[in-house]
PDB file of C-alpha atoms and ligand atoms in Angstrom:
ATOM      1  CA  UNK R  17     111.348 235.072 100.572  1.00  0.00           C
ATOM      2  CA  UNK R  18     111.087 231.350  98.889  1.00  0.00           C
ATOM      3  CA  UNK R  19     114.449 229.154  98.581  1.00  0.00           C
ATOM      4  CA  UNK R  20     115.467 227.945  95.482  1.00  0.00           C
ATOM      5  CA  UNK R  21     117.623 225.829  94.246  1.00  0.00           C
ATOM      6  CA  UNK R  22     119.732 225.425  90.853  1.00  0.00           C
ATOM      7  CA  UNK R  23     120.209 222.131  89.367  1.00  0.00           C
ATOM      8  CA  UNK R  24     123.119 221.566  86.547  1.00  0.00           C
ATOM      9  CA  UNK R  25     122.498 217.829  85.156  1.00  0.00           C
ATOM     10  CA  UNK R  26     126.264 217.100  83.383  1.00  0.00           C
ATOM     11  CA  UNK R  27     127.031 213.813  81.500  1.00  0.00           C
ATOM     12  CA  UNK R  28     129.340 213.232  84.051  1.00  0.00           C
ATOM     13  CA  UNK R  29     128.259 214.871  87.478  1.00  0.00           C
ATOM     14  CA  UNK R  30     124.833 216.735  88.901  1.00  0.00           C
ATOM     15  CA  UNK R  31     125.920 220.229  90.586  1.00  0.00           C
ATOM     16  CA  UNK R  32     123.102 222.324  92.906  1.00  0.00           C
ATOM     17  CA  UNK R  33     123.106 224.687  94.756  1.00  0.00           C
ATOM     18  CA  UNK R  34     120.826 227.236  96.591  1.00  0.00           C
ATOM     19  CA  UNK R  35     120.545 230.827  94.895  1.00  0.00           C
ATOM     20  CA  UNK R  36     119.654 233.623  96.467  1.00  0.00           C
ATOM     21  CA  UNK R  37     116.984 236.194  94.968  1.00  0.00           C
ATOM     22  CA  UNK R  38     119.906 238.079  94.035  1.00  0.00           C
ATOM     23  CA  UNK R  39     121.777 235.712  92.353  1.00  0.00           C
ATOM     24  CA  UNK R  40     124.313 235.324  94.564  1.00  0.00           C
ATOM     25  CA  UNK R  41     125.020 231.067  94.886  1.00  0.00           C
ATOM     26  CA  UNK R  42     125.381 229.212  97.884  1.00  0.00           C
ATOM     27  CA  UNK R  43     127.993 226.445  98.014  1.00  0.00           C
ATOM     28  CA  UNK R  44     127.332 224.061  95.530  1.00  0.00           C
ATOM     29  CA  UNK R  45     127.130 220.102  95.851  1.00  0.00           C
ATOM     30  CA  UNK R  46     128.125 217.604  93.297  1.00  0.00           C
ATOM     31  CA  UNK R  47     127.228 214.158  92.647  1.00  0.00           C
ATOM     32  CA  UNK R  48     128.182 211.628  89.673  1.00  0.00           C
ATOM     33  CA  UNK R  49     125.224 211.706  86.879  1.00  0.00           C
ATOM     34  CA  UNK R  50     123.575 207.806  87.231  1.00  0.00           C
ATOM     35  CA  UNK R  51     123.968 205.819  84.283  1.00  0.00           C
ATOM     36  CA  UNK R  52     120.659 203.848  85.060  1.00  0.00           C
ATOM     37  CA  UNK R  53     118.422 206.543  83.347  1.00  0.00           C
ATOM     38  CA  UNK R  54     115.888 209.244  84.567  1.00  0.00           C
ATOM     39  CA  UNK R  55     114.379 207.470  87.525  1.00  0.00           C
ATOM     40  CA  UNK R  56     117.834 207.408  89.090  1.00  0.00           C
ATOM     41  CA  UNK R  57     118.948 211.219  88.139  1.00  0.00           C
ATOM     42  CA  UNK R  58     116.008 211.861  89.758  1.00  0.00           C
ATOM     43  CA  UNK R  59     116.863 210.282  93.170  1.00  0.00           C
ATOM     44  CA  UNK R  60     120.378 211.468  92.644  1.00  0.00           C
ATOM     45  CA  UNK R  61     118.570 214.651  92.440  1.00  0.00           C
ATOM     46  CA  UNK R  62     116.588 214.114  95.793  1.00  0.00           C
ATOM     47  CA  UNK R  63     120.062 213.364  97.584  1.00  0.00           C
ATOM     48  CA  UNK R  64     121.750 216.473  96.277  1.00  0.00           C
ATOM     49  CA  UNK R  65     119.185 218.501  97.877  1.00  0.00           C
ATOM     50  CA  UNK R  66     119.218 216.939 101.237  1.00  0.00           C
ATOM     51  CA  UNK R  67     122.901 217.536 101.296  1.00  0.00           C
ATOM     52  CA  UNK R  68     122.443 220.760 100.553  1.00  0.00           C
ATOM     53  CA  UNK R  69     120.520 221.258 103.732  1.00  0.00           C
ATOM     54  CA  UNK R  70     117.858 223.844 103.293  1.00  0.00           C
ATOM     55  CA  UNK R  71     113.888 223.655 103.357  1.00  0.00           C
ATOM     56  CA  UNK R  72     113.873 224.405  99.326  1.00  0.00           C
ATOM     57  CA  UNK R  73     110.714 225.825  97.997  1.00  0.00           C
ATOM     58  CA  UNK R  74     111.414 225.022  94.537  1.00  0.00           C
ATOM     59  CA  UNK R  75     114.058 223.958  91.815  1.00  0.00           C
ATOM     60  CA  UNK R  76     114.933 224.660  88.201  1.00  0.00           C
ATOM     61  CA  UNK R  77     117.072 222.006  86.445  1.00  0.00           C
ATOM     62  CA  UNK R  78     119.287 222.290  83.366  1.00  0.00           C
ATOM     63  CA  UNK R  79     119.509 219.495  80.888  1.00  0.00           C
ATOM     64  CA  UNK R  80     121.503 218.424  77.812  1.00  0.00           C
ATOM     65  CA  UNK R  81     119.072 218.100  75.500  1.00  0.00           C
ATOM     66  CA  UNK R  82     116.037 220.129  73.311  1.00  0.00           C
ATOM     67  CA  UNK R  83     112.648 220.527  76.191  1.00  0.00           C
ATOM     68  CA  UNK R  84     109.180 221.402  75.447  1.00  0.00           C
ATOM     69  CA  UNK R  85     106.693 222.258  78.751  1.00  0.00           C
ATOM     70  CA  UNK R  86     109.381 219.962  81.414  1.00  0.00           C
ATOM     71  CA  UNK R  87     109.547 217.336  78.550  1.00  0.00           C
ATOM     72  CA  UNK R  88     112.850 216.224  77.522  1.00  0.00           C
ATOM     73  CA  UNK R  89     111.524 215.426  73.888  1.00  0.00           C
ATOM     74  CA  UNK R  90     114.524 214.121  72.615  1.00  0.00           C
ATOM     75  CA  UNK R  91     117.089 211.054  74.863  1.00  0.00           C
ATOM     76  CA  UNK R  92     119.702 213.451  76.007  1.00  0.00           C
ATOM     77  CA  UNK R  93     122.930 213.020  75.662  1.00  0.00           C
ATOM     78  CA  UNK R  94     122.861 211.061  79.207  1.00  0.00           C
ATOM     79  CA  UNK R  95     123.593 207.632  79.086  1.00  0.00           C
ATOM     80  CA  UNK R  96     120.654 205.174  80.266  1.00  0.00           C
ATOM     81  CA  UNK R  97     117.926 207.261  78.633  1.00  0.00           C
ATOM     82  CA  UNK R  98     116.550 205.564  76.078  1.00  0.00           C
ATOM     83  CA  UNK R  99     113.056 208.226  75.028  1.00  0.00           C
ATOM     84  CA  UNK R 100     111.302 211.111  75.913  1.00  0.00           C
ATOM     85  CA  UNK R 101     110.938 211.920  79.240  1.00  0.00           C
ATOM     86  CA  UNK R 102     108.564 214.220  81.701  1.00  0.00           C
ATOM     87  CA  UNK R 103     111.275 214.989  83.421  1.00  0.00           C
ATOM     88  CA  UNK R 104     109.441 217.985  85.215  1.00  0.00           C
ATOM     89  CA  UNK R 105     106.440 215.563  86.532  1.00  0.00           C
ATOM     90  CA  UNK R 106     108.896 212.758  87.634  1.00  0.00           C
ATOM     91  CA  UNK R 107     110.881 215.427  90.033  1.00  0.00           C
ATOM     92  CA  UNK R 108     108.073 217.444  90.944  1.00  0.00           C
ATOM     93  CA  UNK R 109     106.105 213.546  92.062  1.00  0.00           C
ATOM     94  CA  UNK R 110     109.943 212.443  93.330  1.00  0.00           C
ATOM     95  CA  UNK R 111     110.561 215.614  95.474  1.00  0.00           C
ATOM     96  CA  UNK R 112     107.078 217.086  96.026  1.00  0.00           C
ATOM     97  CA  UNK R 113     108.048 220.614  94.844  1.00  0.00           C
ATOM     98  CA  UNK R 114     107.431 222.478  92.055  1.00  0.00           C
ATOM     99  CA  UNK R 115     110.116 222.056  89.696  1.00  0.00           C
ATOM    100  CA  UNK R 116     111.558 223.988  86.233  1.00  0.00           C
ATOM    101  CA  UNK R 117     113.533 222.025  83.582  1.00  0.00           C
ATOM    102  CA  UNK R 118     115.135 223.860  80.164  1.00  0.00           C
ATOM    103  CA  UNK R 119     117.825 223.106  78.125  1.00  0.00           C
ATOM    104  CA  UNK R 120     121.075 223.246  79.187  1.00  0.00           C
ATOM    105  CA  UNK R 121     122.668 225.779  77.318  1.00  0.00           C
ATOM    106  CA  UNK R 122     119.416 227.772  77.677  1.00  0.00           C
ATOM    107  CA  UNK R 123     119.641 228.170  80.807  1.00  0.00           C
ATOM    108  CA  UNK R 124     123.156 229.029  81.054  1.00  0.00           C
ATOM    109  CA  UNK R 125     122.180 231.780  78.383  1.00  0.00           C
ATOM    110  CA  UNK R 126     119.210 233.149  80.763  1.00  0.00           C
ATOM    111  CA  UNK R 127     121.668 233.379  84.051  1.00  0.00           C
ATOM    112  CA  UNK R 128     124.106 234.460  82.181  1.00  0.00           C
ATOM    113  CA  UNK R 129     121.064 237.266  80.927  1.00  0.00           C
ATOM    114  CA  UNK R 130     120.092 237.151  84.545  1.00  0.00           C
ATOM    115  CA  UNK R 131     123.248 237.947  86.559  1.00  0.00           C
ATOM    116  CA  UNK R 132     126.405 237.447  84.122  1.00  0.00           C
ATOM    117  CA  UNK R 133     127.888 238.769  80.263  1.00  0.00           C
ATOM    118  CA  UNK R 134     124.333 239.274  79.464  1.00  0.00           C
ATOM    119  CA  UNK R 135     122.774 241.219  81.620  1.00  0.00           C
ATOM    120  CA  UNK R 136     120.771 244.077  80.059  1.00  0.00           C
ATOM    121  CA  UNK R 137     120.982 243.136  76.732  1.00  0.00           C
ATOM    122  CA  UNK R 138     117.575 242.871  74.494  1.00  0.00           C
ATOM    123  CA  UNK R 139     118.702 240.542  71.908  1.00  0.00           C
ATOM    124  CA  UNK R 140     121.118 238.147  73.028  1.00  0.00           C
ATOM    125  CA  UNK R 141     122.649 235.103  71.379  1.00  0.00           C
ATOM    126  CA  UNK R 142     124.950 233.279  73.313  1.00  0.00           C
ATOM    127  CA  UNK R 143     127.421 230.754  71.961  1.00  0.00           C
ATOM    128  CA  UNK R 144     128.698 227.719  74.583  1.00  0.00           C
ATOM    129  CA  UNK R 145     131.896 226.098  72.844  1.00  0.00           C
ATOM    130  CA  UNK R 146     132.259 222.610  74.611  1.00  0.00           C
ATOM    131  CA  UNK R 147     132.136 219.315  74.027  1.00  0.00           C
ATOM    132  CA  UNK R 148     129.767 219.926  71.416  1.00  0.00           C
ATOM    133  CA  UNK R 149     128.372 223.254  70.353  1.00  0.00           C
ATOM    134  CA  UNK R 150     125.166 224.768  72.214  1.00  0.00           C
ATOM    135  CA  UNK R 151     123.274 227.846  71.993  1.00  0.00           C
ATOM    136  CA  UNK R 152     120.347 229.985  73.608  1.00  0.00           C
ATOM    137  CA  UNK R 153     118.205 233.402  72.656  1.00  0.00           C
ATOM    138  CA  UNK R 154     117.303 236.133  74.527  1.00  0.00           C
ATOM    139  CA  UNK R 155     114.791 238.422  72.157  1.00  0.00           C
ATOM    140  CA  UNK R 156     112.569 241.185  72.843  1.00  0.00           C
ATOM    141  CA  UNK R 157     113.651 241.400  76.454  1.00  0.00           C
ATOM    142  CA  UNK R 158     112.417 237.821  77.122  1.00  0.00           C
ATOM    143  CA  UNK R 159     114.008 234.043  76.798  1.00  0.00           C
ATOM    144  CA  UNK R 160     113.244 232.851  73.563  1.00  0.00           C
ATOM    145  CA  UNK R 161     112.197 228.455  73.512  1.00  0.00           C
ATOM    146  CA  UNK R 162     110.437 228.266  70.070  1.00  0.00           C
ATOM    147  CA  UNK R 163     107.576 226.354  69.263  1.00  0.00           C
ATOM    148  CA  UNK R 164     108.881 223.087  70.434  1.00  0.00           C
ATOM    149  CA  UNK R 165     111.575 224.290  72.465  1.00  0.00           C
ATOM    150  CA  UNK R 166     114.416 223.747  69.932  1.00  0.00           C
ATOM    151  CA  UNK R 167     115.077 227.310  69.571  1.00  0.00           C
ATOM    152  CA  UNK R 168     119.158 228.438  69.682  1.00  0.00           C
ATOM    153  CA  UNK R 169     120.300 224.797  68.521  1.00  0.00           C
ATOM    154  CA  UNK R 170     122.981 226.898  66.846  1.00  0.00           C
ATOM    155  CA  UNK R 171     124.938 223.709  67.074  1.00  0.00           C
ATOM    156  CA  UNK R 172     122.947 222.300  64.477  1.00  0.00           C
ATOM    157  CA  UNK R 173     122.771 225.310  61.946  1.00  0.00           C
ATOM    158  CA  UNK R 174     124.363 224.055  58.485  1.00  0.00           C
ATOM    159  CA  UNK R 175     127.155 226.421  57.660  1.00  0.00           C
ATOM    160  CA  UNK R 176     128.145 223.730  54.435  1.00  0.00           C
ATOM    161  CA  UNK R 177     125.562 221.736  52.727  1.00  0.00           C
ATOM    162  CA  UNK R 178     126.534 217.952  52.662  1.00  0.00           C
ATOM    163  CA  UNK R 179     129.572 218.757  54.834  1.00  0.00           C
ATOM    164  CA  UNK R 180     131.207 217.037  57.608  1.00  0.00           C
ATOM    165  CA  UNK R 181     129.006 214.283  59.559  1.00  0.00           C
ATOM    166  CA  UNK R 182     127.523 215.592  62.977  1.00  0.00           C
ATOM    167  CA  UNK R 183     126.314 213.486  65.567  1.00  0.00           C
ATOM    168  CA  UNK R 184     122.806 214.373  64.998  1.00  0.00           C
ATOM    169  CA  UNK R 185     122.615 212.846  61.384  1.00  0.00           C
ATOM    170  CA  UNK R 186     122.865 215.304  59.333  1.00  0.00           C
ATOM    171  CA  UNK R 187     125.757 216.946  57.584  1.00  0.00           C
ATOM    172  CA  UNK R 188     127.231 220.212  57.911  1.00  0.00           C
ATOM    173  CA  UNK R 189     126.544 221.414  60.901  1.00  0.00           C
ATOM    174  CA  UNK R 190     128.335 224.161  63.123  1.00  0.00           C
ATOM    175  CA  UNK R 191     129.064 221.370  65.601  1.00  0.00           C
ATOM    176  CA  UNK R 192     130.650 218.917  63.253  1.00  0.00           C
ATOM    177  CA  UNK R 193     133.529 221.806  62.663  1.00  0.00           C
ATOM    178  CA  UNK R 194     133.405 223.214  65.948  1.00  0.00           C
ATOM    179  CA  UNK R 195     132.282 220.720  68.605  1.00  0.00           C
ATOM    180  CA  UNK R 196     135.397 219.149  70.395  1.00  0.00           C
ATOM    181  CA  UNK R 197     134.026 216.085  69.990  1.00  0.00           C
ATOM    182  CA  UNK R 198     134.173 216.206  65.859  1.00  0.00           C
ATOM    183  CA  UNK R 199     137.430 218.153  66.482  1.00  0.00           C
ATOM    184  CA  UNK R 200     139.253 215.569  67.991  1.00  0.00           C
ATOM    185  CA  UNK R 201     137.140 212.535  65.549  1.00  0.00           C
ATOM    186  CA  UNK R 202     138.638 214.648  62.694  1.00  0.00           C
ATOM    187  CA  UNK R 203     142.089 214.898  63.934  1.00  0.00           C
ATOM    188  CA  UNK R 204     142.265 210.935  65.004  1.00  0.00           C
ATOM    189  CA  UNK R 205     140.887 210.171  61.371  1.00  0.00           C
ATOM    190  CA  UNK R 206     143.684 212.366  59.766  1.00  0.00           C
ATOM    191  CA  UNK R 207     146.393 210.883  61.946  1.00  0.00           C
ATOM    192  CA  UNK R 208     145.422 207.203  61.148  1.00  0.00           C
ATOM    193  CA  UNK R 209     145.326 207.806  57.258  1.00  0.00           C
ATOM    194  CA  UNK R 210     148.958 209.526  57.531  1.00  0.00           C
ATOM    195  CA  UNK R 211     147.637 212.368  56.439  1.00  0.00           C
ATOM    196  CA  UNK R 212     149.072 214.231  59.655  1.00  0.00           C
ATOM    197  CA  UNK R 213     151.234 214.265  62.761  1.00  0.00           C
ATOM    198  CA  UNK R 214     150.115 216.131  65.924  1.00  0.00           C
ATOM    199  CA  UNK R 215     150.459 216.877  69.377  1.00  0.00           C
ATOM    200  CA  UNK R 216     147.418 216.362  70.581  1.00  0.00           C
ATOM    201  CA  UNK R 217     147.480 212.987  71.737  1.00  0.00           C
ATOM    202  CA  UNK R 218     150.569 213.356  73.385  1.00  0.00           C
ATOM    203  CA  UNK R 219     149.249 216.736  75.093  1.00  0.00           C
ATOM    204  CA  UNK R 220     146.090 214.259  76.218  1.00  0.00           C
ATOM    205  CA  UNK R 221     148.279 211.398  77.683  1.00  0.00           C
ATOM    206  CA  UNK R 222     150.436 214.165  79.242  1.00  0.00           C
ATOM    207  CA  UNK R 223     147.364 215.615  81.113  1.00  0.00           C
ATOM    208  CA  UNK R 224     146.245 212.116  82.279  1.00  0.00           C
ATOM    209  CA  UNK R 225     142.639 212.876  79.310  1.00  0.00           C
ATOM    210  CA  UNK R 226     140.954 210.388  78.188  1.00  0.00           C
ATOM    211  CA  UNK R 227     139.199 213.041  75.657  1.00  0.00           C
ATOM    212  CA  UNK R 228     140.969 216.045  73.888  1.00  0.00           C
ATOM    213  CA  UNK R 229     139.561 218.899  76.576  1.00  0.00           C
ATOM    214  CA  UNK R 230     139.839 222.507  76.164  1.00  0.00           C
ATOM    215  CA  UNK R 231     143.212 222.838  77.908  1.00  0.00           C
ATOM    216  CA  UNK R 232     144.363 219.989  75.307  1.00  0.00           C
ATOM    217  CA  UNK R 233     143.676 222.076  72.685  1.00  0.00           C
ATOM    218  CA  UNK R 234     144.565 225.487  74.251  1.00  0.00           C
ATOM    219  CA  UNK R 235     147.958 223.878  75.071  1.00  0.00           C
ATOM    220  CA  UNK R 236     148.304 222.735  71.418  1.00  0.00           C
ATOM    221  CA  UNK R 237     147.567 226.034  70.050  1.00  0.00           C
ATOM    222  CA  UNK R 238     149.773 227.166  72.054  1.00  0.00           C
ATOM    223  CA  UNK R 239     152.502 224.911  70.837  1.00  0.00           C
ATOM    224  CA  UNK R 240     151.692 225.859  67.589  1.00  0.00           C
ATOM    225  CA  UNK R 241     151.008 222.237  66.037  1.00  0.00           C
ATOM    226  CA  UNK R 242     149.924 222.825  62.489  1.00  0.00           C
ATOM    227  CA  UNK R 243     146.895 220.340  63.019  1.00  0.00           C
ATOM    228  CA  UNK R 244     145.392 221.497  65.596  1.00  0.00           C
ATOM    229  CA  UNK R 245     145.724 225.756  64.177  1.00  0.00           C
ATOM    230  CA  UNK R 246     144.138 224.569  61.236  1.00  0.00           C
ATOM    231  CA  UNK R 247     141.169 222.680  62.994  1.00  0.00           C
ATOM    232  CA  UNK R 248     140.924 225.621  65.398  1.00  0.00           C
ATOM    233  CA  UNK R 249     140.737 227.451  62.391  1.00  0.00           C
ATOM    234  CA  UNK R 250     138.218 225.366  61.159  1.00  0.00           C
ATOM    235  CA  UNK R 251     135.721 225.988  63.872  1.00  0.00           C
ATOM    236  CA  UNK R 252     136.191 229.445  64.751  1.00  0.00           C
ATOM    237  CA  UNK R 253     135.537 230.143  60.620  1.00  0.00           C
ATOM    238  CA  UNK R 254     132.005 227.866  60.777  1.00  0.00           C
ATOM    239  CA  UNK R 255     130.825 229.534  64.391  1.00  0.00           C
ATOM    240  CA  UNK R 256     131.348 232.727  62.954  1.00  0.00           C
ATOM    241  CA  UNK R 257     129.877 232.116  59.798  1.00  0.00           C
ATOM    242  CA  UNK R 258     126.676 231.047  61.806  1.00  0.00           C
ATOM    243  CA  UNK R 259     127.249 233.867  63.937  1.00  0.00           C
ATOM    244  CA  UNK R 260     127.440 236.314  61.164  1.00  0.00           C
ATOM    245  CA  UNK R 261     123.944 234.910  59.851  1.00  0.00           C
ATOM    246  CA  UNK R 262     121.924 234.829  63.030  1.00  0.00           C
ATOM    247  CA  UNK R 263     122.771 238.830  63.421  1.00  0.00           C
ATOM    248  CA  UNK R 264     121.822 239.291  60.206  1.00  0.00           C
ATOM    249  CA  UNK R 265     118.310 237.563  61.049  1.00  0.00           C
ATOM    250  CA  UNK R 266     117.837 239.203  64.391  1.00  0.00           C
ATOM    251  CA  UNK R 267     119.642 242.341  64.584  1.00  0.00           C
ATOM    252  CA  UNK R 268     121.339 241.566  68.086  1.00  0.00           C
ATOM    253  CA  UNK R 269     122.934 243.653  70.444  1.00  0.00           C
ATOM    254  CA  UNK R 270     125.168 241.200  71.981  1.00  0.00           C
ATOM    255  CA  UNK R 271     126.459 237.577  71.906  1.00  0.00           C
ATOM    256  CA  UNK R 272     128.404 236.109  74.579  1.00  0.00           C
ATOM    257  CA  UNK R 273     130.776 233.484  74.106  1.00  0.00           C
ATOM    258  CA  UNK R 274     130.775 230.163  76.969  1.00  0.00           C
ATOM    259  CA  UNK R 275     131.835 227.016  77.306  1.00  0.00           C
ATOM    260  CA  UNK R 276     134.710 224.977  78.132  1.00  0.00           C
ATOM    261  CA  UNK R 277     136.604 226.127  75.865  1.00  0.00           C
ATOM    262  CA  UNK R 278     135.670 230.449  76.260  1.00  0.00           C
ATOM    263  CA  UNK R 279     136.963 229.945  79.968  1.00  0.00           C
ATOM    264  CA  UNK R 280     140.327 228.498  79.061  1.00  0.00           C
ATOM    265  CA  UNK R 281     140.687 230.875  76.033  1.00  0.00           C
ATOM    266  CA  UNK R 282     138.700 234.356  77.029  1.00  0.00           C
ATOM    267  CA  UNK R 283     139.219 237.373  75.319  1.00  0.00           C
ATOM    268  CA  UNK R 284     141.331 235.424  72.818  1.00  0.00           C
ATOM    269  CA  UNK R 285     138.256 233.575  71.802  1.00  0.00           C
ATOM    270  CA  UNK R 286     136.221 236.557  71.398  1.00  0.00           C
ATOM    271  CA  UNK R 287     138.525 238.430  69.560  1.00  0.00           C
ATOM    272  CA  UNK R 288     138.839 235.820  67.171  1.00  0.00           C
ATOM    273  CA  UNK R 289     135.571 235.410  66.901  1.00  0.00           C
ATOM    274  CA  UNK R 290     135.115 238.965  66.112  1.00  0.00           C
ATOM    275  CA  UNK R 291     137.652 238.991  63.506  1.00  0.00           C
ATOM    276  CA  UNK R 292     136.150 236.268  61.775  1.00  0.00           C
ATOM    277  CA  UNK R 293     132.352 237.435  61.817  1.00  0.00           C
ATOM    278  CA  UNK R 294     133.249 240.732  60.343  1.00  0.00           C
ATOM    279  CA  UNK R 295     133.711 240.114  56.789  1.00  0.00           C
ATOM    280  CA  UNK R 296     130.451 237.845  56.418  1.00  0.00           C
ATOM    281  CA  UNK R 297     128.125 240.449  58.412  1.00  0.00           C
ATOM    282  CA  UNK R 298     125.184 242.720  57.036  1.00  0.00           C
ATOM    283  CA  UNK R 299     124.228 244.230  60.082  1.00  0.00           C
ATOM    284  CA  UNK R 300     126.371 246.898  61.636  1.00  0.00           C
ATOM    285  CA  UNK R 301     129.490 245.369  63.235  1.00  0.00           C
ATOM    286  CA  UNK R 302     129.594 247.925  66.243  1.00  0.00           C
ATOM    287  CA  UNK R 303     125.864 247.175  67.133  1.00  0.00           C
ATOM    288  CA  UNK R 304     127.155 244.335  68.633  1.00  0.00           C
ATOM    289  CA  UNK R 305     128.912 243.633  71.740  1.00  0.00           C
ATOM    290  CA  UNK R 306     130.551 240.216  71.660  1.00  0.00           C
ATOM    291  CA  UNK R 307     131.584 239.030  75.247  1.00  0.00           C
ATOM    292  CA  UNK R 308     133.046 236.108  77.205  1.00  0.00           C
ATOM    293  CA  UNK R 309     130.278 234.702  79.856  1.00  0.00           C
ATOM    294  CA  UNK R 310     130.634 236.176  83.225  1.00  0.00           C
ATOM    295  CA  UNK R 311     129.634 233.495  85.548  1.00  0.00           C
ATOM    296  CA  UNK R 312     131.934 230.138  84.624  1.00  0.00           C
ATOM    297  CA  UNK R 313     130.822 227.042  85.919  1.00  0.00           C
ATOM    298  CA  UNK R 314     127.673 228.838  87.568  1.00  0.00           C
ATOM    299  CA  UNK R 315     125.663 230.275  84.539  1.00  0.00           C
ATOM    300  CA  UNK R 316     123.773 226.635  84.627  1.00  0.00           C
ATOM    301  CA  UNK R 317     122.966 226.754  88.566  1.00  0.00           C
ATOM    302  CA  UNK R 318     122.167 230.794  88.345  1.00  0.00           C
ATOM    303  CA  UNK R 319     120.349 230.003  85.211  1.00  0.00           C
ATOM    304  CA  UNK R 320     117.993 226.930  86.261  1.00  0.00           C
ATOM    305  CA  UNK R 321     117.581 229.189  89.586  1.00  0.00           C
ATOM    306  CA  UNK R 322     116.131 231.992  87.455  1.00  0.00           C
ATOM    307  CA  UNK R 323     113.961 229.603  85.689  1.00  0.00           C
ATOM    308  CA  UNK R 324     112.330 227.495  89.173  1.00  0.00           C
ATOM    309  CA  UNK R 325     111.981 230.820  90.505  1.00  0.00           C
ATOM    310  CA  UNK R 326     110.236 231.956  87.711  1.00  0.00           C
ATOM    311  CA  UNK R 327     108.219 229.070  88.190  1.00  0.00           C
ATOM    312  CA  UNK R 328     107.308 229.365  91.793  1.00  0.00           C
ATOM    313  CA  UNK R 329     106.115 233.459  90.902  1.00  0.00           C
ATOM    314  CA  UNK R 330     103.097 232.014  88.513  1.00  0.00           C
ATOM    315  CA  UNK R 331     102.429 229.227  90.361  1.00  0.00           C
ATOM    316  CA  UNK R 332     103.902 226.917  88.111  1.00  0.00           C
TER     317      UNK R 332
HETATM  318 ZN1   ZN H  30     123.819 218.846  63.711  1.00  0.00          ZN
END
């Protein structure tokens, strides 16, 4: 059986592990994500594979950004990347093994569908709630990436025309209300403008964080911080409107909620979302299961390896 590694490229770290064909994950290795651009990232992955200490036959890679046929089509949210890059070709040349590349959340959803909370689903939407809002689709029992690799960009569905400014340049995207970075910026503006006070930033300092992480939000919500409660309510509503619309369009059988916030809040988040989707939904709610991602940090690695293994089988 071929030895395949799954690699998860994040803004801070690159993490990788050997993943067996039954999707069990070996000891993982983490290296800092270089800030000097694609070639440096390729070299870091080479070093990571050496550290894994096995002869690897092929790899799959997840990266934040839309991916079309191995090309990361717009600069991903990574320091030092200025333009589209054929990461598949670059890695294949650097590593001299077959490589498959996918969008990080599409790959994580593939991981959950292969071995986690999405197992057995035919029509699945994955929504990943973290610094941004990502998504991924399984349709008709197959991963669906769309015409140009942009399918599943759930965070950039528009729920309020002319609404809040999103990092993508558009207004009213789900991410502009529910992405952790957007929520933090909104909170900061409210405080700086004197319109509200909040414990968010003091919790952040106490925890020694320079951004409001999921655990900071969870603590503020537990303290019934009024601003945090209001912004979180708006986030849930924006995500719920998006899920209800996707359900009406695609007649799903499962919705998997993942990402940092889902890891911290679990069932509570899923129940909040279900209750907020229900009033908007055209299709019967009892035909759709809402679940928390089951592989936690490893959905990206498992999915990337599944992608890499599928590539090897296709001779790709
Ligand atoms: Zn957007």
